[in-house]
Coordinates of C-alpha atoms in Angstrom, one line a residue:
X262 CA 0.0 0.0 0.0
X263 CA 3.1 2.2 -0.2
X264 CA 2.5 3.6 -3.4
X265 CA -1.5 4.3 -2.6
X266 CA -0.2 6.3 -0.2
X267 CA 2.3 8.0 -1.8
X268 CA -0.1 9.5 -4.1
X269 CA -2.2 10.4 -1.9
X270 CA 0.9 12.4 -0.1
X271 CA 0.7 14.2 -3.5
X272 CA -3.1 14.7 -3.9
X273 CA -3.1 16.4 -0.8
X274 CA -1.4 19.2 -2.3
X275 CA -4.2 19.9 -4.3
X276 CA -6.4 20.4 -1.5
X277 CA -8.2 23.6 -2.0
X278 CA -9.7 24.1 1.8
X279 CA -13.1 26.2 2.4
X280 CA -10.8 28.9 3.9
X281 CA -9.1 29.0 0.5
X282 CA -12.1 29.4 -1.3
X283 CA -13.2 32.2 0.6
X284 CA -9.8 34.3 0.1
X285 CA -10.1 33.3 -2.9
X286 CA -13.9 34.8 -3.8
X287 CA -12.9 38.3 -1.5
X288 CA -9.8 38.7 -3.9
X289 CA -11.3 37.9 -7.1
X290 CA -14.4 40.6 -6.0
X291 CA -11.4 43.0 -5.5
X292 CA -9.6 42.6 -8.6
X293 CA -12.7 42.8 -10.7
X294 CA -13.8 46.3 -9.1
X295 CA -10.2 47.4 -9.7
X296 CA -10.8 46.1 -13.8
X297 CA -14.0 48.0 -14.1
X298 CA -11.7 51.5 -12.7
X299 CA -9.1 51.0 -14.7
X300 CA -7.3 49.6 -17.8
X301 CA -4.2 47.7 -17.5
X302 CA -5.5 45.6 -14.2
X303 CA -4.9 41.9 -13.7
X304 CA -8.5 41.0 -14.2
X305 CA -9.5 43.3 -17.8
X306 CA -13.4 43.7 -17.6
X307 CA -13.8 44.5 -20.5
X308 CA -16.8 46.1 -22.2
X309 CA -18.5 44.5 -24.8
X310 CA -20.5 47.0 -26.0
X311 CA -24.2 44.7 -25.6
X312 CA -25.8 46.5 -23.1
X313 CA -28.8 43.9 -23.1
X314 CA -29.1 40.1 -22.9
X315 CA -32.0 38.2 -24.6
X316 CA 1.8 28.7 -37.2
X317 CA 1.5 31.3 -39.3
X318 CA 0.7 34.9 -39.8
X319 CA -2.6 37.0 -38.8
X320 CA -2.9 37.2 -42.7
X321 CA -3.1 33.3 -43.3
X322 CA -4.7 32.8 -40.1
X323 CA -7.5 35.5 -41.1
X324 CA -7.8 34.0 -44.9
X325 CA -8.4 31.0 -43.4
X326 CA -11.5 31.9 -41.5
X327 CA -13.0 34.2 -44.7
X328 CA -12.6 30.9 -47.1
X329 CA -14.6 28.9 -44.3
X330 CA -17.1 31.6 -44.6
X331 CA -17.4 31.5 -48.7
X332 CA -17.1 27.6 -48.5
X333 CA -20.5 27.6 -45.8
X334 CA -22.2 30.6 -48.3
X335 CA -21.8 27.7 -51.1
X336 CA -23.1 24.8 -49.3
X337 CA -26.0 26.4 -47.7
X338 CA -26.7 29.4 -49.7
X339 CA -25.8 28.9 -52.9
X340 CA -28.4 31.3 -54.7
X341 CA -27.9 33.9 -52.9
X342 CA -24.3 34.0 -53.0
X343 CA -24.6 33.0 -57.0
X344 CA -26.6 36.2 -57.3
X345 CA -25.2 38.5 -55.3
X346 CA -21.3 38.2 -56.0
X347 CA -22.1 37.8 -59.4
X348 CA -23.5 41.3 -58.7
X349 CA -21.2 42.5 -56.7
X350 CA -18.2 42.0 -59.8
X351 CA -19.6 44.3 -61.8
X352 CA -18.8 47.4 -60.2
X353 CA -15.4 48.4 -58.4
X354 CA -17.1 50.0 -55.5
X355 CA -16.2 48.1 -52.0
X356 CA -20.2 48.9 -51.2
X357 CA -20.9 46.7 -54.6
X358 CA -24.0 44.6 -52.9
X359 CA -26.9 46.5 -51.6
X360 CA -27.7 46.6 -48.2
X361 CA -30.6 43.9 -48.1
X362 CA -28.3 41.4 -50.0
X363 CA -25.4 41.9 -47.1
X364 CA -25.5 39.1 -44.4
X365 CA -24.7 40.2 -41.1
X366 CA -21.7 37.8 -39.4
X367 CA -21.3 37.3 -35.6
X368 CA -17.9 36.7 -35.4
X369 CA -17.0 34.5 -32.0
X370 CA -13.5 35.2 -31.0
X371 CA -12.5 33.5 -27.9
X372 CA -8.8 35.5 -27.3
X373 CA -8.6 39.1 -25.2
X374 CA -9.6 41.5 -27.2
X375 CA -9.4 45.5 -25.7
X376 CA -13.0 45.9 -27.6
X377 CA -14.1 49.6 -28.8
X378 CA -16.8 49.3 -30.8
X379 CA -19.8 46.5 -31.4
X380 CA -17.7 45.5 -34.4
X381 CA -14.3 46.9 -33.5
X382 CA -11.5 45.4 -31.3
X383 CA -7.8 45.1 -31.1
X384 CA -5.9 41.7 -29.7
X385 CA -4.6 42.0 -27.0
X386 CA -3.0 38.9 -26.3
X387 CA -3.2 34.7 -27.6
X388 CA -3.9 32.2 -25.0
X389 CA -5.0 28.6 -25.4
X390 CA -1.4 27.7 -26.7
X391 CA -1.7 30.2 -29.7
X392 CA 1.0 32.7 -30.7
X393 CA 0.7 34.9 -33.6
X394 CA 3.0 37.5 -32.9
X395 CA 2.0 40.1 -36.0
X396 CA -1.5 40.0 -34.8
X397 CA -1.5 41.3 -31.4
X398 CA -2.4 45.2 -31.4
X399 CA -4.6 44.6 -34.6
X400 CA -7.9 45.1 -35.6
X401 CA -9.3 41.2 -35.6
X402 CA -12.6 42.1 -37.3
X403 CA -10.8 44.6 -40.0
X404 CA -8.4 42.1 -40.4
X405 CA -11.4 39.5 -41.5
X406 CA -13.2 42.0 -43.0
X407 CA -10.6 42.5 -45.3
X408 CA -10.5 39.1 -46.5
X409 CA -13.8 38.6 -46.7
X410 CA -14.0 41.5 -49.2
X411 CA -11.0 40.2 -50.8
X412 CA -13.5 37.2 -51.9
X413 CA -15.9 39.1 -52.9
X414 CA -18.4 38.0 -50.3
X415 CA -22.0 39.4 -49.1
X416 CA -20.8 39.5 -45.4
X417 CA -20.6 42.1 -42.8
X418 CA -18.3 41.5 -39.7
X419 CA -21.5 43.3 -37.6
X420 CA -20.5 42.2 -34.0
X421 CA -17.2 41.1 -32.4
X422 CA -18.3 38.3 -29.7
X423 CA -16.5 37.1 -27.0
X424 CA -17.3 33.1 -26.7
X425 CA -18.6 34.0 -22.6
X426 CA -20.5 36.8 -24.4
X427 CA -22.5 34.8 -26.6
X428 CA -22.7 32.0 -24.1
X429 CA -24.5 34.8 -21.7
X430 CA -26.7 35.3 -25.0
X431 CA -27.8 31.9 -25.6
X432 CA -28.8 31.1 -22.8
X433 CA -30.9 33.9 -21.9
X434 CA -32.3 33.4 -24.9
X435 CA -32.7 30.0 -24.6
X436 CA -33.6 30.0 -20.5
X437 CA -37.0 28.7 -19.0
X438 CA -39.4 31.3 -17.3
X439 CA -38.8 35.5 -17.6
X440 CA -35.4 35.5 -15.3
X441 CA -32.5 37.4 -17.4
X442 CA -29.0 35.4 -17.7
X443 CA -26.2 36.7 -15.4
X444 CA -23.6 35.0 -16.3
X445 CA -22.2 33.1 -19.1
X446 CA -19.4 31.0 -18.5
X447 CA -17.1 28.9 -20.0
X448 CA -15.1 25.6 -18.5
X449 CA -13.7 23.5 -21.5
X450 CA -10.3 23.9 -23.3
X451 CA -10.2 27.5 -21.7
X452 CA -12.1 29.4 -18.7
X453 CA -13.8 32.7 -18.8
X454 CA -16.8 34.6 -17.9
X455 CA -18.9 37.5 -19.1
X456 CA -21.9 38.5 -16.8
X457 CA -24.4 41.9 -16.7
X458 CA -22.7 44.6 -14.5
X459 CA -24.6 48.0 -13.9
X460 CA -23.3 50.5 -16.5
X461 CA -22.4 53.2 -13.5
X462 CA -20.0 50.6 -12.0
X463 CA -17.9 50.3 -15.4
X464 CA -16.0 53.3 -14.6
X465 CA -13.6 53.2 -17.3
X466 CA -15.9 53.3 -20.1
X467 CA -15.8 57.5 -20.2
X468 CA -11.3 57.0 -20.7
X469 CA -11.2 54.3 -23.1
X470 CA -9.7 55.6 -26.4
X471 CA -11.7 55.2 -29.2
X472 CA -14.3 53.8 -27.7
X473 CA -17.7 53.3 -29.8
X474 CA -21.2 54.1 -29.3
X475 CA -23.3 51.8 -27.6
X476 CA -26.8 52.1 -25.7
X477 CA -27.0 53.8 -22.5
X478 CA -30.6 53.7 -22.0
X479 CA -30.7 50.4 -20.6
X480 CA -27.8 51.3 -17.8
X481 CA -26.4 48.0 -18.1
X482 CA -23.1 46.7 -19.8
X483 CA -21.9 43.3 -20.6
X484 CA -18.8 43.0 -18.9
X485 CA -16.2 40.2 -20.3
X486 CA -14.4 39.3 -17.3
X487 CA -11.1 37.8 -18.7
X488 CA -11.1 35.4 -15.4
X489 CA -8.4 33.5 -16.6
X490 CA -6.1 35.7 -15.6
X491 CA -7.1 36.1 -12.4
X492 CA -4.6 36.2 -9.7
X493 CA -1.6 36.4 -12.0
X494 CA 0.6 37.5 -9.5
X495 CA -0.5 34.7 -7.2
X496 CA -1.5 36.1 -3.8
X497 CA -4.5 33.7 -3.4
X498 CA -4.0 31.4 -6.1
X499 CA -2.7 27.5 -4.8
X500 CA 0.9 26.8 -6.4
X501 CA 1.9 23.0 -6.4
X502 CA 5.5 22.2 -8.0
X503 CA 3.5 20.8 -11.0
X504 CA 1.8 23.8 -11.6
X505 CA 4.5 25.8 -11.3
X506 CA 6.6 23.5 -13.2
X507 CA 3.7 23.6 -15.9
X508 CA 3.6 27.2 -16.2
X509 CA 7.2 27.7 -16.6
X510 CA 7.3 25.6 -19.8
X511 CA 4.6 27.1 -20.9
X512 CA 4.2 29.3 -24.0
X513 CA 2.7 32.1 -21.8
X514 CA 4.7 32.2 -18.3
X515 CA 3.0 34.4 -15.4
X516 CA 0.1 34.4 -17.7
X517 CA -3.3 32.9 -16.9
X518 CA -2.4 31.6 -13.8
X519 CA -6.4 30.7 -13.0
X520 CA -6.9 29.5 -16.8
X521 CA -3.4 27.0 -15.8
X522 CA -5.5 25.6 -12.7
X523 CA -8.5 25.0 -14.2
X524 CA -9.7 24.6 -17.8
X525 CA -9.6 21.4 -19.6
X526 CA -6.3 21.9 -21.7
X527 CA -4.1 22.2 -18.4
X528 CA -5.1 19.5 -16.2
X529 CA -4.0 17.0 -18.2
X530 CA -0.9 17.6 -18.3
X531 CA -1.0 18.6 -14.0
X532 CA -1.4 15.1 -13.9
X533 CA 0.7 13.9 -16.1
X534 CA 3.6 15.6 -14.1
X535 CA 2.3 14.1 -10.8
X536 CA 2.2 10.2 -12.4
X537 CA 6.0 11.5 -14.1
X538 CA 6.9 11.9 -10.5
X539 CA 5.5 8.8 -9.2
X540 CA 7.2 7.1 -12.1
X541 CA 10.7 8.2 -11.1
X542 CA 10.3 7.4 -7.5
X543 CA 13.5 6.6 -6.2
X544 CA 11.7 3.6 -3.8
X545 CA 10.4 1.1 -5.9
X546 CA 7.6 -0.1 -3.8
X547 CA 5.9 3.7 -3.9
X548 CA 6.7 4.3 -7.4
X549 CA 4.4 3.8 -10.2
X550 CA 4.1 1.1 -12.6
X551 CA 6.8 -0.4 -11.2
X552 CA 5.9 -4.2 -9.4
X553 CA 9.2 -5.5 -8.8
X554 CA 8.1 -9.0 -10.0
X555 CA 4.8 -10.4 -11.6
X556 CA 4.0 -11.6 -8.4
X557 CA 3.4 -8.1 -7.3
X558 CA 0.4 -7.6 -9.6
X559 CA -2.6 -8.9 -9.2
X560 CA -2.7 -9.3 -12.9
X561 CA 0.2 -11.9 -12.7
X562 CA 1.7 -9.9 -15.4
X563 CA 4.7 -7.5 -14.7
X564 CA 4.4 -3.8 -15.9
X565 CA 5.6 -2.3 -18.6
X566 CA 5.4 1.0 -19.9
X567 CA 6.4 2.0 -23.5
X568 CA 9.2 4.4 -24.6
X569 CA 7.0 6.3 -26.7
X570 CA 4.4 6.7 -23.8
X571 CA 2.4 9.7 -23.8
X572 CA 3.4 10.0 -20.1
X573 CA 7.4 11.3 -21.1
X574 CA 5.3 14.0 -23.4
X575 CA 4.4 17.7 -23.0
X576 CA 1.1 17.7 -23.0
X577 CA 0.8 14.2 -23.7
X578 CA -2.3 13.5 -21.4
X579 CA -5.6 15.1 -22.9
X580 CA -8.5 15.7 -20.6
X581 CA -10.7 13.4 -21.6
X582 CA -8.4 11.0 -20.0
X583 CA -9.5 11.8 -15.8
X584 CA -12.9 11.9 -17.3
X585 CA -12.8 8.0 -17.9
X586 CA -10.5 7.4 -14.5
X587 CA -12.8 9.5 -12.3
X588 CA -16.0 7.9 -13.3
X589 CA -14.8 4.3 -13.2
X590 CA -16.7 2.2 -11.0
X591 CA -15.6 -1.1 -12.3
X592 CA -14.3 -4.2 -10.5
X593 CA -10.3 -4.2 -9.5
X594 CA -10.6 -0.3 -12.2
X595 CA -10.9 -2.5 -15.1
X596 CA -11.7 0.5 -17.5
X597 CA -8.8 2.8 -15.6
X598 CA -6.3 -0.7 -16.8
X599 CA -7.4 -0.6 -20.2
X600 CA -7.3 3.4 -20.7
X601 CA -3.7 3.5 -19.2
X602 CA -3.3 0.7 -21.6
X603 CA -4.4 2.5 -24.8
X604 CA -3.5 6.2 -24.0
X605 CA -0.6 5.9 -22.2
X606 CA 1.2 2.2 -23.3
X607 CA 1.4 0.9 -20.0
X608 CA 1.2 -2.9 -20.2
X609 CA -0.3 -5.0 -17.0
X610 CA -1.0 -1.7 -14.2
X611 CA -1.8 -3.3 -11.1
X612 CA -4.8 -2.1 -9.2
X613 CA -2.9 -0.3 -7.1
X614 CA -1.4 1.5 -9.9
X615 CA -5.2 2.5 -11.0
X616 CA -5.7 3.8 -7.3
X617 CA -3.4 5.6 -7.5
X618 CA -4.3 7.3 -10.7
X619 CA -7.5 7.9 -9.6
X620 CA -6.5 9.5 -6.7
X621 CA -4.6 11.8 -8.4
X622 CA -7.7 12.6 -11.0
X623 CA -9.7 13.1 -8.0
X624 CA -7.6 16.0 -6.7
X625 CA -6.8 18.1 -9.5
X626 CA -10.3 17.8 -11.3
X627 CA -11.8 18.7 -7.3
X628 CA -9.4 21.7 -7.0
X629 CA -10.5 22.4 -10.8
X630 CA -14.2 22.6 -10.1
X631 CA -13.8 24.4 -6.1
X632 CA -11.8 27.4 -7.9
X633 CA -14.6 27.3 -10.7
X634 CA -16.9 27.8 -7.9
X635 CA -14.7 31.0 -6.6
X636 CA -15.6 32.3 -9.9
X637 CA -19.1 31.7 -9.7
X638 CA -19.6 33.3 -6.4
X639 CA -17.5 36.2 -7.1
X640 CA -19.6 37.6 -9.8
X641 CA -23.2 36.6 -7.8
X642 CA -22.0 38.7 -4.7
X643 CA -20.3 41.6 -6.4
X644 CA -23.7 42.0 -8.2
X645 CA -26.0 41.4 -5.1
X646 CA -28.2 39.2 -7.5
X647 CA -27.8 36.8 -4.8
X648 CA -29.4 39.0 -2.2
X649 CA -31.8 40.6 -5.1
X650 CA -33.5 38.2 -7.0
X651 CA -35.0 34.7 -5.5
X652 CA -33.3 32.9 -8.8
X653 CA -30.0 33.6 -10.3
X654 CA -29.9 32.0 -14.0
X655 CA -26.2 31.0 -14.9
X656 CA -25.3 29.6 -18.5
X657 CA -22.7 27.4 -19.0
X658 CA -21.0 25.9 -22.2
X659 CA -17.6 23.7 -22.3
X660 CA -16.4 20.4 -21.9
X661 CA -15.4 20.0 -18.3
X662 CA -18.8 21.0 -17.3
X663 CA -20.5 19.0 -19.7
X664 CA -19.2 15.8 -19.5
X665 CA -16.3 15.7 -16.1
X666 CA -18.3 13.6 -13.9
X667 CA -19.6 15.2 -10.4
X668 CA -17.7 18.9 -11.9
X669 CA -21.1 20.6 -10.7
X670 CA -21.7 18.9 -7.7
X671 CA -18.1 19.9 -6.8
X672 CA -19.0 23.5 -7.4
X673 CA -22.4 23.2 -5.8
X674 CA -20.4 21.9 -2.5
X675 CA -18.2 25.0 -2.6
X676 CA -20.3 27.4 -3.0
X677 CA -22.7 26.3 0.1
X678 CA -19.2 27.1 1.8
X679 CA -18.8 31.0 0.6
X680 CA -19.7 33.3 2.8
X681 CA -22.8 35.7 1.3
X682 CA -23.8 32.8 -1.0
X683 CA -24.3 29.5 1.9
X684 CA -26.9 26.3 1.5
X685 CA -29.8 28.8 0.9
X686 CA -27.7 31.2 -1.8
X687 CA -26.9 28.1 -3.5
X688 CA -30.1 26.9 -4.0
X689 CA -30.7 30.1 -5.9
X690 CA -28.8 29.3 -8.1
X691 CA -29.5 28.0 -11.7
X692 CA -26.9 26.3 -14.1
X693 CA -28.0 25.5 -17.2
X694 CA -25.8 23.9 -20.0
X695 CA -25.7 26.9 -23.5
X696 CA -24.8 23.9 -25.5
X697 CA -23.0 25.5 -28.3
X698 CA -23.8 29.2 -26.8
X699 CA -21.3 30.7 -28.2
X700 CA -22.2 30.5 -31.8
X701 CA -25.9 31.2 -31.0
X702 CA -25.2 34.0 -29.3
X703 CA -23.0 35.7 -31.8
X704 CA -25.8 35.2 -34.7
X705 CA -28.4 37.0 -32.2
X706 CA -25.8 39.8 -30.9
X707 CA -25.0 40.5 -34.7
X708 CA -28.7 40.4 -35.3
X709 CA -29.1 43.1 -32.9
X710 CA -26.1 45.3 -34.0
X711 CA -27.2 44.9 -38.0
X712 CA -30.8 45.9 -37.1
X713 CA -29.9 48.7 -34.7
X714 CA -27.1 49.8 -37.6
X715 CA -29.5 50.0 -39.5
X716 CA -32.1 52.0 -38.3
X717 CA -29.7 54.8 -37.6
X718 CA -29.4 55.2 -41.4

């Protein structure tokens, strides 16, 4: 049982107490006040200008997304695009198609993006492993207007969308009863959230330069929260060697420090640096996949594991992978054995081993969903929703939520344990899944924007 208990040594260190979570919720209330003051803070908040809810270069990059556009015109509208581009190459003007013929185009762009305008927004920075240097600073929806017009195409870029943005769309779109959407949120590949913030508490929106019109009647703001970079200078944030370890390989160092703890793309590979570990342990008896003899394992068979294993590779472990271990319920881990077996090449893994795997899963997709949950809370207290309204409708979109067994009821358990949310706040709460939300929500935000353009002619 010495290697059972060596890993859970390790999984300890991913223990992410109540008392955590509550430092954790007080600071993230803090740094998002400080992002709706201010530009250049650690958390952005930046406006979206929807003030109502119902390897390569940025050239190829760009391209590539226009062609996808004329290729889906083809296949699905193929008379109208016949008609109007056959139109629209008869006269030299760039305003070649007339209005009713232009289609208006949502354009879901899941980077930070210091937005200005409905339509008008500059990159910031890549995340999510991306890095195209000659983008950053640029116009994204000039840059795929301009290829779209280079193809001649009947499309309007009408409405820049953050994924969160159109997630908080969707699904109060898409929500049972008359409660508005608060938040949309995203837990898959990457984490973010955009939510409904009173337009008097977005202080900065009167200093941003160049910023674009937008409606003030309705006093409200969506605010894109750029939570994945919460805590990037780690005063609350728990910091494991494998994180840290994780982070300094990384292509983005210092950088998304929340995003590194819990979306899908990252805790993978946290665990595959814990197993890594356990694999080189020094004691034989606590390392992993290492029975000194056949005897050892229950399988009769000693353990091998392949040179080519996805366990010796960056990023070799993909999320879907804890999924599988955490749910398994099957005699002596039987489906743990045969995943290690297919993902990862190991050959005969005792049940021990498969204990111990799952203990580790356990930890870091817990952690995961309990700093989720700090999230969560956050944005329900700093908008008193929790104390206004008897429900408080959350959309959701993203693999981890969707399909990581119990990742809810892990969140649901931390939040009974946040002070100004507790077991009665909690049950205000609604999560709904915006399967998809993000593309929804962009079609019904540009629908908005081209119909409000529009009518200001």
């Amino acid at each position: 049982m010495a290697l059972l208990k060596e890993a859970q040594r390790i999984a300890e260190q991913f223990y992410y107490s109540d008392e955590d979570v509550n430092k954790g919720v007080k600071e993230f209330i803090r740094q998002m006040d400080e992002g709706l003051e201010k530009q250049g803070s650690t958390m952005s908040q930046i406006p979206s200008y929807v003030t109502a809810v119902p390897n390569g270069t940025e050239k190829e990059l760009f391209s590539f997304l226009a062609k996808q556009i004329e290729t889906f015109l083809k296949l699905h509208h193929n008379d109208h695009f016949e008609a109007t581009t056959r139109r629209r190459k008869t006269t030299s003007q760039r305003e070649g198609f007339r209005e009713e013929d232009v289609l208006q185009l949502g354009f879901t762009f899941s980077f930070p993006v210091n937005q200005m305008g409905i339509n008008k927004g500059q990159l910031a920075r890549w995340t999510k492993g991306f890095d195209i240097d000659d983008a950053i600073g640029k116009d994204v929806c000039a840059l795929l207007q301009g290829e779209i017009d280079a193809l001649h195409l009947p499309v309007k870029v009408a409405a820049l969308v953050n994924d969160t943005v159109g997630t908080l769309m969707a699904r109060s779109y898409t929500s049972p009863g008359k409660t508005g959407t608060l938040l949309g949120a995203i837990f898959g590949t990457g984490t973010n959230g955009a939510y409904v913030e009173k337009l008097s508490r977005v202080k900065k929106m009167d200093s941003l330069e160049g910023g674009g019109a937008y409606d003030k009647s309705t006093g409200l703001m969506i605010v894109n929260t750029e939570w994945g970079s919460f805590d990037n200078h780690m005063s609350v944030l728990p910091n494991t060697v494998y994180d840290k370890a994780l982070d300094d390989e990384s292509v983005n160092p210092g950088i998304q420090m929340f995003e590194k703890r819990v979306s899908g793309m990252f805790l993978g590979e946290i665990l595959r640096r814990t197993m890594l570990t356990m694999f080189s342990h020094d004691d034989a008896h606590s390392a992993l996949f290492k029975d000194a003899t056949s005897k050892d394992n229950d399988t009769m068979s000693t353990t091998t594991v392949a040179d080519d294993s996805a366990l010796f590779k960056q990023w070799g472990i993909d999320t879907s992978f804890l999924s599988i271990v955490e749910e398994d319920s099957s005699d002596h881990l039987r489906i743990t054995k045969q995943t290690l077996e297919r993902d990862l090449g190991v050959s005969a893994p005792s049940t021990e081993d498969c204990e111990a795997v799952k203990a580790l899963v356990h930890a870091i997709g817990k952690r995961a969903a309990r700093l989720s949950a700090v999230a969560i809370a956050a944005v329900v207290i700093s908008t008193n929703k929790i104390k206004e309204d008897d429900l408080v409708d959350i959309g959701v979109d993203g693999s981890l939520v969707e399909y990581y067994p119990n990742f809810e009821g892990h969140i649901r358990d931390a939040l009974r344990t946040i002070d100004g949310v507790g077991s009665e706040g909690e049950k205000k709460i609604r999560i709904g899944l915006a399967k998809d939300g993000s593309g929804l929500g962009a079609a019904l935000i540009a629908l908005v924007a081209g119909a409000t353009t529009n009518a200001s002619k």
